Coordinates of N, CA and C in Angstrom, one line a residue:
M1020 N 68.8 18.7 196.2 CA 68.1 19.0 197.5 C 67.1 17.9 197.8
P1021 N 67.3 17.3 198.9 CA 66.4 16.2 199.3 C 65.0 16.7 199.6
A1022 N 64.0 15.8 199.2 CA 62.6 16.1 199.4 C 62.3 16.0 200.9
Q1023 N 61.5 16.9 201.4 CA 61.0 16.8 202.8 C 59.8 15.9 202.9
G1024 N 59.7 15.2 204.0 CA 58.6 14.4 204.2 C 58.6 13.0 203.5
G1025 N 59.8 12.7 202.9 CA 59.9 11.4 202.3 C 59.3 11.2 200.9
G1026 N 58.6 12.2 200.4 CA 58.0 12.1 199.1 C 59.0 12.5 198.0
A1027 N 58.6 12.3 196.8 CA 59.4 12.7 195.7 C 59.2 14.2 195.5
P1028 N 60.3 14.9 195.0 CA 60.1 16.3 194.8 C 59.0 16.6 193.8
R1029 N 58.3 17.7 194.0 CA 57.2 18.1 193.1 C 57.8 18.9 192.0
P1030 N 57.3 18.6 190.7 CA 57.8 19.5 189.6 C 57.2 20.9 189.7
A1031 N 57.9 21.8 189.1 CA 57.5 23.2 189.0 C 56.1 23.3 188.3
P1032 N 55.2 24.0 188.8 CA 53.9 24.1 188.2 C 54.0 24.8 186.8
A1033 N 53.3 24.2 185.8 CA 53.3 24.7 184.5 C 52.6 26.1 184.4
R1034 N 53.2 27.0 183.6 CA 52.5 28.3 183.4 C 51.3 28.1 182.6
R1035 N 50.2 28.7 183.0 CA 49.0 28.6 182.3 C 48.6 29.9 181.7
M1036 N 47.9 29.9 180.6 CA 47.3 31.1 180.1 C 46.2 31.6 181.1
P1037 N 46.1 32.9 181.3 CA 45.0 33.4 182.1 C 43.6 33.0 181.5
R1038 N 42.7 32.7 182.3 CA 41.3 32.4 181.8 C 40.4 33.6 181.9
P1039 N 40.3 34.4 180.8 CA 39.4 35.5 180.9 C 38.0 35.2 181.2
R1040 N 37.3 35.9 182.0 CA 35.9 35.7 182.3 C 35.2 37.0 182.0
L1041 N 34.5 36.9 180.9 CA 33.7 38.1 180.4 C 32.3 38.0 181.0
T1042 N 31.7 39.2 181.3 CA 30.3 39.3 181.6 C 29.5 39.0 180.4
G1043 N 28.2 39.0 180.5 CA 27.4 38.8 179.3 C 27.5 40.0 178.4
L1044 N 27.6 41.2 178.9 CA 27.8 42.4 178.0 C 29.2 42.4 177.4
G1045 N 30.1 42.0 178.2 CA 31.5 41.9 177.7 C 31.7 40.9 176.6
G1046 N 31.0 39.8 176.8 CA 31.1 38.7 175.7 C 30.5 39.2 174.4
G1047 N 29.3 39.9 174.5 CA 28.7 40.5 173.3 C 29.6 41.6 172.7
L1048 N 30.2 42.4 173.5 CA 31.1 43.4 173.0 C 32.4 42.8 172.4
F1049 N 32.9 41.8 173.0 CA 34.0 41.1 172.4 C 33.7 40.5 171.1
A1050 N 32.5 39.8 171.0 CA 32.1 39.2 169.7 C 31.9 40.2 168.6
C1051 N 31.2 41.3 169.0 CA 31.0 42.4 168.0 C 32.3 43.0 167.5
T1052 N 33.2 43.3 168.4 CA 34.5 43.9 168.1 C 35.3 42.9 167.2
A1053 N 35.3 41.7 167.6 CA 36.0 40.7 166.8 C 35.5 40.5 165.4
M1054 N 34.1 40.5 165.3 CA 33.6 40.4 163.9 C 33.7 41.6 163.1
V1055 N 33.7 42.8 163.7 CA 34.0 44.0 162.9 C 35.4 44.0 162.4
L1056 N 36.3 43.5 163.3 CA 37.7 43.4 162.9 C 37.9 42.3 161.8
V1057 N 37.2 41.2 161.9 CA 37.2 40.2 160.8 C 36.7 40.8 159.5
A1058 N 35.6 41.6 159.6 CA 35.1 42.2 158.4 C 36.1 43.1 157.8
G1059 N 36.8 43.9 158.6 CA 37.9 44.8 158.1 C 39.0 44.0 157.4
I1060 N 39.4 42.9 158.0 CA 40.4 42.1 157.4 C 39.9 41.5 156.1
C1061 N 38.7 41.0 156.1 CA 38.1 40.4 154.9 C 38.0 41.5 153.8
A1062 N 37.7 42.7 154.1 CA 37.6 43.8 153.1 C 39.0 44.1 152.6
L1063 N 40.0 44.1 153.4 CA 41.4 44.5 153.0 C 42.1 43.4 152.2
L1064 N 41.9 42.2 152.7 CA 42.7 41.1 152.1 C 42.0 40.2 151.1
F1065 N 40.7 40.1 151.3 CA 39.9 39.1 150.5 C 38.8 39.8 149.6
G1066 N 38.8 41.1 149.5 CA 37.9 41.8 148.6 C 36.4 41.6 149.2
S1067 N 36.2 41.8 150.4 CA 34.9 41.7 151.1 C 34.2 40.4 150.9
S1068 N 35.0 39.3 151.0 CA 34.5 37.9 150.8 C 33.6 37.5 152.0
L1069 N 32.3 37.3 151.7 CA 31.4 36.9 152.8 C 31.7 35.4 153.2
F1070 N 32.3 34.7 152.2 CA 32.6 33.3 152.6 C 33.7 33.2 153.6
V1071 N 34.7 34.0 153.5 CA 35.8 34.1 154.5 C 35.3 34.6 155.8
Y1072 N 34.4 35.6 155.7 CA 33.8 36.2 156.9 C 33.0 35.1 157.6
G1073 N 32.2 34.4 156.9 CA 31.4 33.3 157.5 C 32.3 32.2 158.1
L1074 N 33.4 31.9 157.4 CA 34.3 30.9 157.9 C 35.0 31.2 159.2
L1075 N 35.2 32.5 159.4 CA 35.9 32.9 160.6 C 34.9 33.2 161.8
F1076 N 33.6 33.1 161.5 CA 32.6 33.3 162.5 C 32.5 32.2 163.6
P1077 N 32.5 30.9 163.2 CA 32.4 29.9 164.3 C 33.6 30.0 165.3
P1078 N 34.8 30.2 164.9 CA 35.8 30.3 166.0 C 35.6 31.5 166.9
V1079 N 35.1 32.6 166.4 CA 34.8 33.8 167.3 C 33.7 33.4 168.2
A1080 N 32.7 32.7 167.7 CA 31.5 32.3 168.5 C 32.0 31.3 169.6
A1081 N 32.9 30.4 169.3 CA 33.5 29.5 170.2 C 34.3 30.2 171.3
A1082 N 35.1 31.1 170.9 CA 35.9 31.9 171.9 C 35.0 32.7 172.8
T1083 N 33.9 33.2 172.3 CA 33.0 34.0 173.1 C 32.4 33.0 174.2
A1084 N 31.9 31.9 173.7 CA 31.3 30.9 174.6 C 32.2 30.4 175.6
L1085 N 33.5 30.2 175.3 CA 34.5 29.7 176.2 C 34.9 30.8 177.3
W1086 N 34.9 32.0 176.9 CA 35.4 33.1 177.8 C 34.3 33.8 178.6
V1087 N 33.1 33.5 178.4 CA 32.1 34.2 179.2 C 32.0 33.4 180.5
R1088 N 31.7 34.2 181.6 CA 31.7 33.6 182.9 C 30.5 32.7 183.1
P1089 N 30.6 31.7 184.0 CA 29.6 30.7 184.2 C 28.2 31.3 184.5
A1090 N 28.1 32.4 185.2 CA 26.8 33.0 185.5 C 26.1 33.6 184.3
D1091 N 26.9 33.9 183.2 CA 26.3 34.5 182.0 C 26.4 33.6 180.8
L1092 N 26.4 32.3 181.0 CA 26.5 31.4 179.9 C 25.4 31.5 178.8
I1093 N 24.2 31.9 179.3 CA 23.0 32.0 178.4 C 23.2 33.1 177.4
T1094 N 24.1 34.1 177.7 CA 24.2 35.2 176.8 C 25.1 34.9 175.6
A1095 N 25.9 33.9 175.6 CA 26.8 33.6 174.5 C 26.0 33.3 173.2
P1096 N 25.1 32.3 173.2 CA 24.3 32.1 172.0 C 23.4 33.2 171.6
I1097 N 23.2 34.2 172.5 CA 22.3 35.3 172.1 C 23.2 36.4 171.5
G1098 N 24.4 36.6 172.0 CA 25.2 37.7 171.5 C 25.9 37.5 170.2
V1099 N 26.3 36.2 169.9 CA 27.0 36.0 168.7 C 26.3 36.2 167.4
P1100 N 25.0 35.9 167.3 CA 24.3 36.3 166.0 C 24.2 37.8 165.8
I1101 N 24.1 38.6 166.9 CA 24.1 40.0 166.9 C 25.5 40.5 166.3
A1102 N 26.5 39.8 166.8 CA 27.9 40.2 166.4 C 28.0 39.9 164.9
F1103 N 27.5 38.8 164.4 CA 27.5 38.4 163.0 C 26.9 39.5 162.2
A1104 N 25.7 40.0 162.6 CA 25.0 41.1 161.8 C 25.8 42.4 161.9
A1105 N 26.4 42.7 163.1 CA 27.1 43.9 163.2 C 28.4 43.9 162.3
G1106 N 29.0 42.8 162.2 CA 30.2 42.7 161.4 C 29.9 42.6 159.9
V1107 N 28.8 42.0 159.5 CA 28.6 41.8 158.1 C 28.1 43.1 157.4
W1108 N 27.6 44.0 158.2 CA 27.0 45.3 157.6 C 28.1 46.0 156.8
P1109 N 29.3 46.2 157.2 CA 30.2 47.0 156.4 C 30.6 46.3 155.1
I1110 N 30.6 45.0 155.0 CA 31.0 44.3 153.8 C 29.8 43.7 153.0
S1111 N 28.6 44.1 153.4 CA 27.5 43.5 152.7 C 27.3 43.9 151.3
G1112 N 27.8 45.0 150.9 CA 27.8 45.3 149.5 C 26.6 46.1 149.0
G1113 N 25.8 46.7 150.0 CA 24.7 47.5 149.6 C 25.1 48.9 149.0
S1114 N 24.2 49.5 148.3 CA 24.6 50.8 147.7 C 23.3 51.6 147.6
G1115 N 23.5 52.9 147.4 CA 22.3 53.8 147.2 C 21.6 54.2 148.4
G1116 N 22.3 54.6 149.4 CA 21.6 55.2 150.6 C 21.2 54.1 151.6
F1117 N 20.4 54.5 152.6 CA 20.0 53.7 153.7 C 19.3 52.4 153.2
G1118 N 18.3 52.6 152.2 CA 17.6 51.5 151.7 C 18.4 50.4 151.1
G1119 N 19.4 50.9 150.3 CA 20.3 50.0 149.6 C 21.2 49.3 150.6
Q1120 N 21.7 50.0 151.6 CA 22.5 49.3 152.6 C 21.7 48.3 153.4
L1121 N 20.5 48.6 153.7 CA 19.6 47.7 154.4 C 19.3 46.4 153.6
M1122 N 19.1 46.6 152.3 CA 18.8 45.5 151.4 C 20.1 44.6 151.3
G1123 N 21.3 45.3 151.2 CA 22.5 44.5 151.2 C 22.7 43.7 152.4
L1124 N 22.4 44.3 153.6 CA 22.5 43.6 154.9 C 21.6 42.4 154.9
V1125 N 20.3 42.6 154.6 CA 19.3 41.5 154.6 C 19.7 40.4 153.6
S1126 N 20.2 40.8 152.4 CA 20.6 39.8 151.5 C 21.8 39.0 152.0
A1127 N 22.8 39.7 152.6 CA 24.0 38.9 153.1 C 23.6 38.0 154.2
L1128 N 22.7 38.5 155.1 CA 22.2 37.6 156.2 C 21.5 36.4 155.7
S1129 N 20.6 36.6 154.7 CA 19.9 35.4 154.2 C 20.7 34.5 153.4
L1130 N 21.6 35.0 152.6 CA 22.5 34.1 151.8 C 23.5 33.4 152.6
H1131 N 23.9 33.9 153.7 CA 24.9 33.3 154.5 C 24.4 32.9 155.9
A1132 N 23.1 32.5 155.9 CA 22.5 32.1 157.2 C 23.1 30.8 157.7
G1133 N 23.7 29.9 156.8 CA 24.3 28.7 157.3 C 25.4 29.0 158.2
W1134 N 26.3 30.0 157.9 CA 27.4 30.3 158.8 C 26.8 30.9 160.1
L1135 N 25.8 31.7 160.0 CA 25.2 32.2 161.2 C 24.6 31.2 162.1
Y1136 N 23.9 30.2 161.5 CA 23.4 29.1 162.3 C 24.5 28.2 162.9
A1137 N 25.6 28.0 162.1 CA 26.7 27.1 162.5 C 27.4 27.8 163.7
G1138 N 27.7 29.1 163.7 CA 28.4 29.7 164.8 C 27.5 29.8 166.0
T1139 N 26.2 30.0 165.8 CA 25.3 30.1 166.9 C 25.2 28.7 167.6
L1140 N 25.1 27.7 166.8 CA 25.1 26.3 167.3 C 26.4 26.0 168.1
V1141 N 27.5 26.4 167.6 CA 28.8 26.1 168.3 C 28.7 26.8 169.6
A1142 N 28.3 28.1 169.7 CA 28.2 28.8 171.0 C 27.2 28.1 171.9
A1143 N 26.1 27.7 171.4 CA 25.1 27.1 172.2 C 25.6 25.7 172.8
L1144 N 26.2 24.9 171.9 CA 26.7 23.6 172.4 C 27.8 23.8 173.5
I1145 N 28.7 24.8 173.3 CA 29.8 25.0 174.3 C 29.1 25.5 175.6
A1146 N 28.2 26.4 175.5 CA 27.5 26.9 176.7 C 26.8 25.7 177.4
L1147 N 26.1 24.9 176.6 CA 25.4 23.8 177.2 C 26.3 22.8 177.9
V1148 N 27.4 22.4 177.3 CA 28.4 21.5 177.9 C 29.0 22.1 179.1
R1149 N 29.4 23.4 179.1 CA 29.9 24.1 180.3 C 28.9 24.1 181.4
K1150 N 27.7 24.3 181.1 CA 26.6 24.4 182.1 C 26.4 23.0 182.7
A1151 N 26.4 21.9 181.9 CA 26.3 20.6 182.4 C 27.4 20.2 183.3
V1152 N 28.7 20.6 182.9 CA 29.8 20.3 183.8 C 29.7 21.0 185.1
L1153 N 29.2 22.3 185.1 CA 29.1 23.0 186.3 C 28.0 22.3 187.2
I1154 N 26.9 21.9 186.7 CA 25.9 21.2 187.4 C 26.4 19.9 188.0
G1155 N 27.2 19.2 187.2 CA 27.7 17.9 187.6 C 28.7 18.1 188.8
R1156 N 29.5 19.2 188.7 CA 30.4 19.4 189.8 C 29.7 19.8 191.1
R1157 N 28.6 20.5 191.0 CA 27.8 20.8 192.2 C 27.2 19.6 192.8
R1158 N 26.7 18.7 192.0 CA 26.1 17.5 192.6 C 27.0 16.4 193.1
L1159 N 28.3 16.5 192.7 CA 29.3 15.5 193.0 C 29.5 15.4 194.5
P1160 N 29.7 16.5 195.3 CA 29.8 16.4 196.7 C 28.6 15.8 197.4
R1161 N 27.4 16.0 196.9 CA 26.2 15.5 197.5 C 26.1 14.0 197.4
R1162 N 26.6 13.4 196.3 CA 26.6 12.0 196.1 C 27.6 11.3 197.1
A1163 N 28.7 12.0 197.3 CA 29.7 11.4 198.2 C 29.2 11.4 199.7
A1164 N 28.4 12.3 200.0 CA 27.9 12.4 201.4 C 26.8 11.5 201.6

């Protein structure tokens, strides 16, 4: 079939994955749900390994920061540490009632703070870069005019 207008035929557009846009609350709920699921997987497959749990936290933090909508970028670095704490609670290893569970949670958070900081830093950097790109795109038409 010859191309109309003298130009070369255009290739078919590539199918893209949909880009989910979560609100701030949706991003926090996504991160909490994902980390609770990760905790369940760690409990079933790895014997409640907090190392594996921490290792899987930065990718969840990155996904949260990538999928939150531009208006709610500030919520990504705030919501992911809450999700870390929500997910680590079932596998923290506390015993003996509420006080024991609380001490297990505090111990797990303090001993694995490196993973918590790493995931939060990943989310903050992604949010910062996304915000800088958005600001740059807004200023680009002004420079051309």
